[in-house]
Coordinates of C-alpha atoms in Angstrom, one line a residue:
X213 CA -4.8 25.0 20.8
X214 CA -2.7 22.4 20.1
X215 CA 0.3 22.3 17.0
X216 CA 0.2 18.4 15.3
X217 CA 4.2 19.2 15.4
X218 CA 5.7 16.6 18.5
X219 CA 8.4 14.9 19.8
X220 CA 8.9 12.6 23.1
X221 CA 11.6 9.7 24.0
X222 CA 11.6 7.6 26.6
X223 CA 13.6 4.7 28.1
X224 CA 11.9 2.2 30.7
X225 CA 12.9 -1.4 31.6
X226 CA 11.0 -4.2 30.3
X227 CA 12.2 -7.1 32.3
X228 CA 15.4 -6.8 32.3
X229 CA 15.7 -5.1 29.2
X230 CA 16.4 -1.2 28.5
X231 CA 13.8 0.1 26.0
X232 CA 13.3 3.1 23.8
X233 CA 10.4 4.5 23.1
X234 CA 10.5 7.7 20.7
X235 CA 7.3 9.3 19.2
X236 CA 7.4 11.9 16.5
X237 CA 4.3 13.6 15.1
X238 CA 3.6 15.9 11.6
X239 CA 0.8 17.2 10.0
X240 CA -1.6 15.3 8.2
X241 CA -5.5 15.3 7.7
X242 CA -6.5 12.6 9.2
X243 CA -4.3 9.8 12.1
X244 CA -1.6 7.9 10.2
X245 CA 0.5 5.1 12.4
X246 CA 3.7 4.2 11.3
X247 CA 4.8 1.4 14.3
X248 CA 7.8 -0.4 14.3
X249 CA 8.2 -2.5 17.2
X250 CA 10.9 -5.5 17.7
X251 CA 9.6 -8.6 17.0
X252 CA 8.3 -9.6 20.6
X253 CA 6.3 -6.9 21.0
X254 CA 4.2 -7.2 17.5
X255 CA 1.3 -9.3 19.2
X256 CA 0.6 -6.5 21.5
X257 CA 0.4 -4.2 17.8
X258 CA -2.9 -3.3 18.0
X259 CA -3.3 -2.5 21.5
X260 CA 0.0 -0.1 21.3
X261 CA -2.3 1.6 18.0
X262 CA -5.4 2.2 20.3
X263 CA -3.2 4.2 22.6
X264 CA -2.1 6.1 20.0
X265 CA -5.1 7.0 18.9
X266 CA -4.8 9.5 22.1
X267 CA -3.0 11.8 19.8
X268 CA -5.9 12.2 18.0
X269 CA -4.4 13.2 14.5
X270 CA -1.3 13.6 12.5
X271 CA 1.1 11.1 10.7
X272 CA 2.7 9.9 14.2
X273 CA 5.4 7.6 13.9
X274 CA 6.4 5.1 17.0
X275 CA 10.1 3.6 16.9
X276 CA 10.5 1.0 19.9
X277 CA 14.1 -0.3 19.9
X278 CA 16.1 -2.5 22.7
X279 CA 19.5 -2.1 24.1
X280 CA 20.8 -6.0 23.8
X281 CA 22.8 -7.3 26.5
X282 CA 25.3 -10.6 26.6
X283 CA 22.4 -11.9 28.2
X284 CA 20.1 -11.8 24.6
X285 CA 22.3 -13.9 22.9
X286 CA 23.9 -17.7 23.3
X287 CA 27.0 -18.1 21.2
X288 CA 26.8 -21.6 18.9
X289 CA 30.6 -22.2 19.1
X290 CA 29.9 -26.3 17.4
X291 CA 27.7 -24.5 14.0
X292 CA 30.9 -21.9 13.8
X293 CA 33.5 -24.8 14.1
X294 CA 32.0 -26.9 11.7
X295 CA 31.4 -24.1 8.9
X296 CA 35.0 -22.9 9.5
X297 CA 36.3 -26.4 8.9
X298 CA 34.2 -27.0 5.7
X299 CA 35.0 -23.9 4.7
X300 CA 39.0 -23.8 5.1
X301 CA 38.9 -27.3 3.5
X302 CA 37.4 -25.6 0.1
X303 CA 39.6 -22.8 0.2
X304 CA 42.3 -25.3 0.6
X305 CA 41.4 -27.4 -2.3
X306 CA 41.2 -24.5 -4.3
X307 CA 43.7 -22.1 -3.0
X308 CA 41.4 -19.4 -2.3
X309 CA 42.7 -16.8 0.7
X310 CA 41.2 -17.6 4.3
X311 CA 41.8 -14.3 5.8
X312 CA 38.9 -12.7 7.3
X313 CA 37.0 -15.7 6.7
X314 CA 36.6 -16.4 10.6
X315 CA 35.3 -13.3 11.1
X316 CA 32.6 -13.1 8.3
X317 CA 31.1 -16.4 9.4
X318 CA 31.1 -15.1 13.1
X319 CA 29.0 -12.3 12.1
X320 CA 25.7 -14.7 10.7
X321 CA 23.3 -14.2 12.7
X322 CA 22.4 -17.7 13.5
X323 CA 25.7 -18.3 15.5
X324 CA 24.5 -15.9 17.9
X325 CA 20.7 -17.1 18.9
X326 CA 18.7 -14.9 20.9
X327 CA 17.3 -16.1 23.5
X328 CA 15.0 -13.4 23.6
X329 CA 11.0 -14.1 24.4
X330 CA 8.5 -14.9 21.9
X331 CA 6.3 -12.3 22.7
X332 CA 5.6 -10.0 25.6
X333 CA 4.3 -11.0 29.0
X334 CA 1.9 -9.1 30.9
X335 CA 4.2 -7.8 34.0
X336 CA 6.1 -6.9 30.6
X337 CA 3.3 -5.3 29.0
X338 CA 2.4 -3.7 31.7
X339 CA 5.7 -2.0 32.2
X340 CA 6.2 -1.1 28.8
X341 CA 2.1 0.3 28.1
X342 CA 3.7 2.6 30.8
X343 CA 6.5 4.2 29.6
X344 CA 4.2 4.4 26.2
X345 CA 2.2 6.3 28.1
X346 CA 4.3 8.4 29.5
X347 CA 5.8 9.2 26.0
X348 CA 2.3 9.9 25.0
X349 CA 1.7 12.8 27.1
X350 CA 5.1 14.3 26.5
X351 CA 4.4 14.5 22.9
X352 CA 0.6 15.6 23.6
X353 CA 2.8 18.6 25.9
X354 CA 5.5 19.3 23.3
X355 CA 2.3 19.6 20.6
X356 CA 0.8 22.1 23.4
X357 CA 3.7 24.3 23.6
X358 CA 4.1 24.3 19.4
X359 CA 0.3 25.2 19.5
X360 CA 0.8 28.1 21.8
X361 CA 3.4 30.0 19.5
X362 CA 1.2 29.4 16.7
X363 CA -1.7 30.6 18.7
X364 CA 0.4 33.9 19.3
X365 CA 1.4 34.2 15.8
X366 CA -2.2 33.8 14.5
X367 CA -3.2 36.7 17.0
X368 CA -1.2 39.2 15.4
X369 CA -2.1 38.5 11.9
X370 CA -5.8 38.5 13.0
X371 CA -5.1 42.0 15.3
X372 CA -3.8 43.3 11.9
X373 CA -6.9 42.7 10.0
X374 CA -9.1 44.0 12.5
X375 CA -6.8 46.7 12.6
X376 CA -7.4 47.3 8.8
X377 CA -11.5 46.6 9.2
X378 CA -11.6 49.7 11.7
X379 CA -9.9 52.0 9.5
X380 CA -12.5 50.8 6.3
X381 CA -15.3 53.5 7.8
X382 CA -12.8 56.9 7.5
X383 CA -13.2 56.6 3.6
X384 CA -17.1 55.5 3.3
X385 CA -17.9 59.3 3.3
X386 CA -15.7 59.9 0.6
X387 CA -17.0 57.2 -1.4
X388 CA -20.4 58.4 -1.1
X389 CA -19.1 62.0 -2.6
X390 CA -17.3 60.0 -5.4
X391 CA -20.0 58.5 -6.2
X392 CA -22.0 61.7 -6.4
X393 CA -19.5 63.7 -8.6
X394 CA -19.3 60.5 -10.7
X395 CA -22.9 60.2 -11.7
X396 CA -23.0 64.7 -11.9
X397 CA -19.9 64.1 -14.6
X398 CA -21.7 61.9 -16.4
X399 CA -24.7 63.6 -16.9
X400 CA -23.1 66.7 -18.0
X401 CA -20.8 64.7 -20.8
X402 CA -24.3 64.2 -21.8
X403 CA -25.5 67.4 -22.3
X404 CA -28.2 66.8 -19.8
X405 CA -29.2 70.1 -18.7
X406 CA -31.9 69.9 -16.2
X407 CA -32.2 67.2 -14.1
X408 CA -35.1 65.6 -11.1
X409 CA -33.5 65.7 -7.9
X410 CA -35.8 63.4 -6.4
X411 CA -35.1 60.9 -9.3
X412 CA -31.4 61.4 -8.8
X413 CA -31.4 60.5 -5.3
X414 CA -33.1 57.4 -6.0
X415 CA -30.7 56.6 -8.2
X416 CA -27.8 57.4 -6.4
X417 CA -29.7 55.1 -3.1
X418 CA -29.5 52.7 -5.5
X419 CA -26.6 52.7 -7.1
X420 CA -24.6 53.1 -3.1
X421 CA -26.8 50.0 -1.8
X422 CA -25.0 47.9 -4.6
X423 CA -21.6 49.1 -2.8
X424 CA -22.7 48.9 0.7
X425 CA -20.3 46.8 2.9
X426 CA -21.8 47.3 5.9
X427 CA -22.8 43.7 6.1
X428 CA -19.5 42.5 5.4
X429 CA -17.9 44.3 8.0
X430 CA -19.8 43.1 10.4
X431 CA -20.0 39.6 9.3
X432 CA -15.9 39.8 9.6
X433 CA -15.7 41.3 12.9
X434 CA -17.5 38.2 14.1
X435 CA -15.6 35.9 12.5
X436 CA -12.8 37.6 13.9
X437 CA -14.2 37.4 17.1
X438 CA -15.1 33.4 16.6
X439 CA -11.8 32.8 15.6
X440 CA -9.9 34.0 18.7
X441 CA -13.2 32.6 20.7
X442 CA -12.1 28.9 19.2
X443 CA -8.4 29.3 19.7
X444 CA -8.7 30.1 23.5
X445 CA -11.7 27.2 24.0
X446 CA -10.8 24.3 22.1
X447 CA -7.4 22.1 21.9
X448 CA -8.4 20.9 18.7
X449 CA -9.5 23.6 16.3
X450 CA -7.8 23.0 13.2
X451 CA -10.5 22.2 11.2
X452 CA -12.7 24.9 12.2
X453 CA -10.1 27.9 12.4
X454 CA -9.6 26.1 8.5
X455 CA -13.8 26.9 8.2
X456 CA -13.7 30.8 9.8
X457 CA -10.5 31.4 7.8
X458 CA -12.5 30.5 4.5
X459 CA -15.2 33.1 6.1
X460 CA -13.3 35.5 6.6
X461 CA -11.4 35.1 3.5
X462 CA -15.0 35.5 1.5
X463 CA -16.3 38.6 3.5
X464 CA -12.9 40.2 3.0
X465 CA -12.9 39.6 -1.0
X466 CA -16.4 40.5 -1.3
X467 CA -15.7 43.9 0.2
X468 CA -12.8 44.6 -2.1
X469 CA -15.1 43.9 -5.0
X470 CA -17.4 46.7 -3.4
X471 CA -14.8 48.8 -2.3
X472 CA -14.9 51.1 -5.1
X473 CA -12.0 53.8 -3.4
X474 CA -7.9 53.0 -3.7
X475 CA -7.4 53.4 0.4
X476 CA -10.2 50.8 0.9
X477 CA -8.4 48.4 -2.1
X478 CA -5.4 48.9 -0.2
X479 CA -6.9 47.8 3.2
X480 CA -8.1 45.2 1.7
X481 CA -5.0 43.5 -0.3
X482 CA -3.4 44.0 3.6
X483 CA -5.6 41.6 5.0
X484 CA -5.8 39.3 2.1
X485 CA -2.1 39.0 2.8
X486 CA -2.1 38.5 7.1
X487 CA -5.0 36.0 6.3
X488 CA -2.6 34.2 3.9
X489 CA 0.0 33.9 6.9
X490 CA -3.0 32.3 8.5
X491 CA -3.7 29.8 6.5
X492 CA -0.6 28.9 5.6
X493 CA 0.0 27.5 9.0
X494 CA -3.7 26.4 9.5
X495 CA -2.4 22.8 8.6
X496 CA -0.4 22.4 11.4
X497 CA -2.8 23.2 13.8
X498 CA -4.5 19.7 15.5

C-alpha cells in the first residue's frame, strides 16, 4: 500500500549545467501536473508529463530549476554605456540625482543575454529524462514508506473492531431473555390471563428474526478480512479500501439499529468511531 504523500530532489548535469529536479506529491482524486520547467526544456513538456504519469495519482508538482554560471550570460557593456549616457544627460538637464542609477540599469535583464539553448538536445534530454527518473522512484519509495505507517495505523483501528464484533455474541442470550420478559410484561399490563404457548413462540421467532444480526456479523468479518486481504496485495488500494470501508460502515450501522441491548449499542458506537479514523485517512491512500 502506497500513501499519495511524496517527496524526492535531485541534482544531475545537463550539459554543463547543474539541475534541480524536486517532485512533491498530495492527495487528490484523480493525477493533477503542475510543471514548471525553464524555458529550454518546455518543448520536451509533454514527454516529462507522460513520465509522470508513473505516479499514477495525486496533485504532483515538478519544479526544475538551473544553477547559472558566468558561462549563461554575455555582458552588453555598448547597450549599458549608451543608456547611462542618455540617461545622466536627462538627469543633468533636469537636476534629478544619479546615484544608484548605474546600478539599476545594470540590473535589466537585457544587458546580460543568455546565451543559453533554445531548447534541449537529445544527449541533454537524455541526461536529464534520467535524473527525472531517478526522482520518480524516490518519490514512488518515499510514498511506499508513508503507505506502510498508514497501513499499520489502519490495522489497529480494524483489530479494534474486530475486537468489538467478537464480543457482540456474549449479550445475544440476554437479548433473547429481554425480549421474552418484554413481550410477558406486556401481556400482563393487559390483563391477559391465559395465554397459547405455541402462539407465543411464534411470535416471539418472529419478533427475534427482525433483530437477528447474525448476517451482519458475518458480512463484517469478511469485510474485515477483504480489507487487510487488499492492503497486504495491492499498492494501489485507495479506492477500494474507500468501497469496503463504506461496507463495513453499513453492516456495522445496521446492527446497531438491531441491537436492541445498551452493551451491544456501546460496541457498536466503538467501531463507528475506529472506522471514522479509517476513513479519515482513506484519502491519502494511492
Amino acid at each position: 500500500m502506497k500513501s499519495m504523500t511524496g517527496y524526492a530532489k535531485v541534482q544531475c548535469t545537463v550539459g554543463e549545467k547543474k539541475v534541480n529536479i524536486e517532485i512533491k506529491t498530495l492527495n487528490s482524486k484523480q493525477l493533477d501536473l503542475i510543471v514548471k520547467l525553464p524555458a529550454a526544456y518546455r518543448s520536451r513538456e509533454l514527454d516529462i508529463r507522460a513520465m509522470l504519469a508513473a505516479l499514477e495519482r495525486g496533485k504532483v508538482e515538478l519544479l526544475v530549476t538551473e544553477e547559472s554560471t558566468v558561462a549563461d550570460t554575455a555582458f552588453n557593456g555598448d547597450l549599458l554605456a549608451a543608456r547611462y549616457g542618455l540617461l545622466t544627460g536627462v538627469a543633468d538637464r533636469t537636476g534629478a540625482d544619479r546615484t544608484g542609477l548605474l546600478a539599476s540599469l545594470a540590473s535589466m535583464p537585457d544587458i546580460w543575454n543568455s546565451t543559453a539553448a533554445d531548447e534541449l538536445g537529445d544527449d541533454q534530454w537524455a541526461a536529464f529524462a534520467e535524473g527525472l527518473q531517478r526522482a520518480i522512484d524516490l518519490t514512488d519509495s518515499f510514498r511506499a514508506h508513508e503507505g506502510a505507517v498508514l497501513e499499520k495505523d489502519f490495522h489497529i483501528h480494524v483489530d479494534l473492531i474486530e475486537q468489538m464484533l467478537r464480543q457482540i455474541p456474549a449479550f445475544e442470550a440476554e437479548r433473547i431473555e429481554t425480549a421474552k420478559e418484554r413481550i410477558r410484561s406486556l401481556m400482563a399490563d393487559a390483563a391477559i390471563k391465559e395465554v397459547d404457548q405455541n402462539r407465543f413462540e411464534q411470535e416471539l421467532i418472529y419478533y427475534l428474526e427482525k433483530l437477528d444480526i447474525t448476517e451482519e456479523k458475518v458480512r463484517l468479518q469478511k469485510h474485515i478480512d477483504y480489507f487487510r486481504q487488499t492492503m497486504a496485495t495491492e499498492p494501489t488500494c485507495g479506492k477500494k479500501l474507500g468501497f469496503v470501508a463504506q461496507e463495513m460502515g453499513r453492516e456495522i450501522n445496521t446492527t446497531g439499529s438491531k441491537a436492541n441491548h445498551v452493551e451491544i449499542q456501546r460496541l457498536v458506537v466503538v467501531m463507528k468511531d475506529e472506522l471514522e479514523k479509517i476513513k479519515e485517512q482513506l484519502g491519502n491512500v494511492l
